[in-house]
Amino acid sequence: MTPMDDVTPPARPPARSRTRTWAVVAAACTGQFLVVLDVSVVNVALPSMRTDLGLSAPGLQWVVNAYSIAFAGFMLLGGRAADIYGRKRMFLTGLALFTAASLAGGLAQEGWQLLVARAGQGLGAAVLSPATLTILTAAVPEGPARSRAIGTWMAVGAGGGAAGGLIGGVLTDLLSWRWVLLINVPVGVLVIAGAAVWLAEGRAGDRRRVDLLGAVLVTAGLATTAYGIVQTEAAGWTAAATLVPLLGGLALLGFFVLVEARTAAPLMPLRVLGVRAVSAANVSMLLLGSATFGMWYFMTVYAQNVLGYTPLEAGFALVPSSAAVFIGAKAAPALMARAGAKSLAVAGTLVAAAGFGWQSTMGVHGSYLTAVCLPGVLMMAGAGLASTPLATLATSGAAPGDAGLVSGLVNTSRTMGGALGLAVLSTVAAARTAGSTGTAEITAGYALAFRTSAVVLVCGAAMMLLWLPGRRDRRTGGRPGTRAGGRPGKESTPAALHSPEA
């Protein structure tokens, strides 16, 4: 037999290597679960917090907003820090800060202490969340295995958002509101210990310099914009309290773009946004988040304010929806291998749109099956199916040196989309209700919000169909028949995409 006739199958990866890989995936997914969970887990505990700490109504709102603003504002910086200073280091740093802030919030004796702790949680989450996706994509080679890992990451993250109301209700009813925050402490300590053993350090290169001006501008711009967005619910879109931070934040972001175009070592190289897969997937993720994030809020208040459910009953009522988003995200990699990422993203978005359209027919005396359960399953299954291919497209289009940055962008797009969407949809519902407290008018406002989301999703599906790269051109940044550098030739390979020329 000649060497050419050697048909010995390639050796399988050692069992220890496979165990380490899935330990890394487990650590990354647990970190992401905690980050997303804390966006919503405090909602049902707010009345108890107000009673214990004497918080005012605006102060109560800031228990939620302090976390969201810090999370959105610092996430891009957290993503780049993972590239420069090391993914493991930033993962451990972010999780340690998040865990310590959770402990401080759970032990808070004054309202201001709780607000500071929630902002600290948001800062820790902004460092932790991009590092989770970067660690995962670095540990799992590109291909079906990475798609499955990203599907698990998306499913666990979505499950964290979905489970927030249920977990918060159980902890508040059985223990106290403090355990809504304190529960993060033992979980965080265990994950830190495991990550310290199992995670391998990695960074994109030897650069130790941070673009400080760019970091200040983008963080201030995102945080100010997020502040303006959350002001809309209380002050409206035309009030100075809303317009000043919104316009100021957009101006800071515009200045950030100008600075990044001129600096030698930018925080966010603009060439990243020139890759079609990255830009299209992030805009799609923003639209998807803006339409679907508010579902949990509106379904919870509809169940309680109109159908008369208790907070715990409302949490249990959404369990099928939580399961649907998990199953959708887990099924996405296998479906993506057959249909392609673009086709699955479009199909999932349309399924979600159908669910939102169905939910918009809700009534005052709706039954659980047709007014909560089945529409919720459609909405969240579609969201789960669409999110995984969008995250896969974005991260597959990034060079290794930009992996943390792109992970931060994906999370920022989803978070900012959710904050913007909830603010807009709350305004839409309030305008339809026109200050009435009658259940019929309240239900009509909620229904209009769901109808608006359905329209946004249909428009988003059309945009994805036109802009997202398909199977043939995903590797070339959306230019079929070109190499990574833009010259005619065969489709690029992963090595070509990740070359300096790309």
mmCIF file of C-alpha atoms in Angstrom, residues 21 24 31 61 99 114 164 173-174 180 364 397 463:
data_model
loop_
_atom_site.group_PDB
_atom_site.id
_atom_site.type_symbol
_atom_site.label_atom_id
_atom_site.label_comp_id
_atom_site.label_asym_id
_atom_site.label_seq_id
_atom_site.Cartn_x
_atom_site.Cartn_y
_atom_site.Cartn_z
ATOM 1 C CA THR A 21 -14.329 22.200 25.474
ATOM 2 C CA VAL A 24 -15.770 26.022 28.592
ATOM 3 C CA GLY A 31 -22.236 33.508 32.737
ATOM 4 C CA GLN A 61 -37.753 52.547 37.973
ATOM 5 C CA THR A 99 -21.026 38.620 41.926
ATOM 6 C CA LEU A 114 -29.283 49.210 45.882
ATOM 7 C CA GLY A 164 -36.640 35.995 35.172
ATOM 8 C CA ASP A 173 -42.621 34.539 47.671
ATOM 9 C CA LEU A 174 -40.624 31.818 49.431
ATOM 10 C CA VAL A 180 -33.343 37.761 43.791
ATOM 11 C CA VAL A 364 -60.410 41.046 28.145
ATOM 12 C CA GLY A 397 -17.605 37.163 9.641
ATOM 13 C CA MET A 463 -34.494 43.457 5.181
#
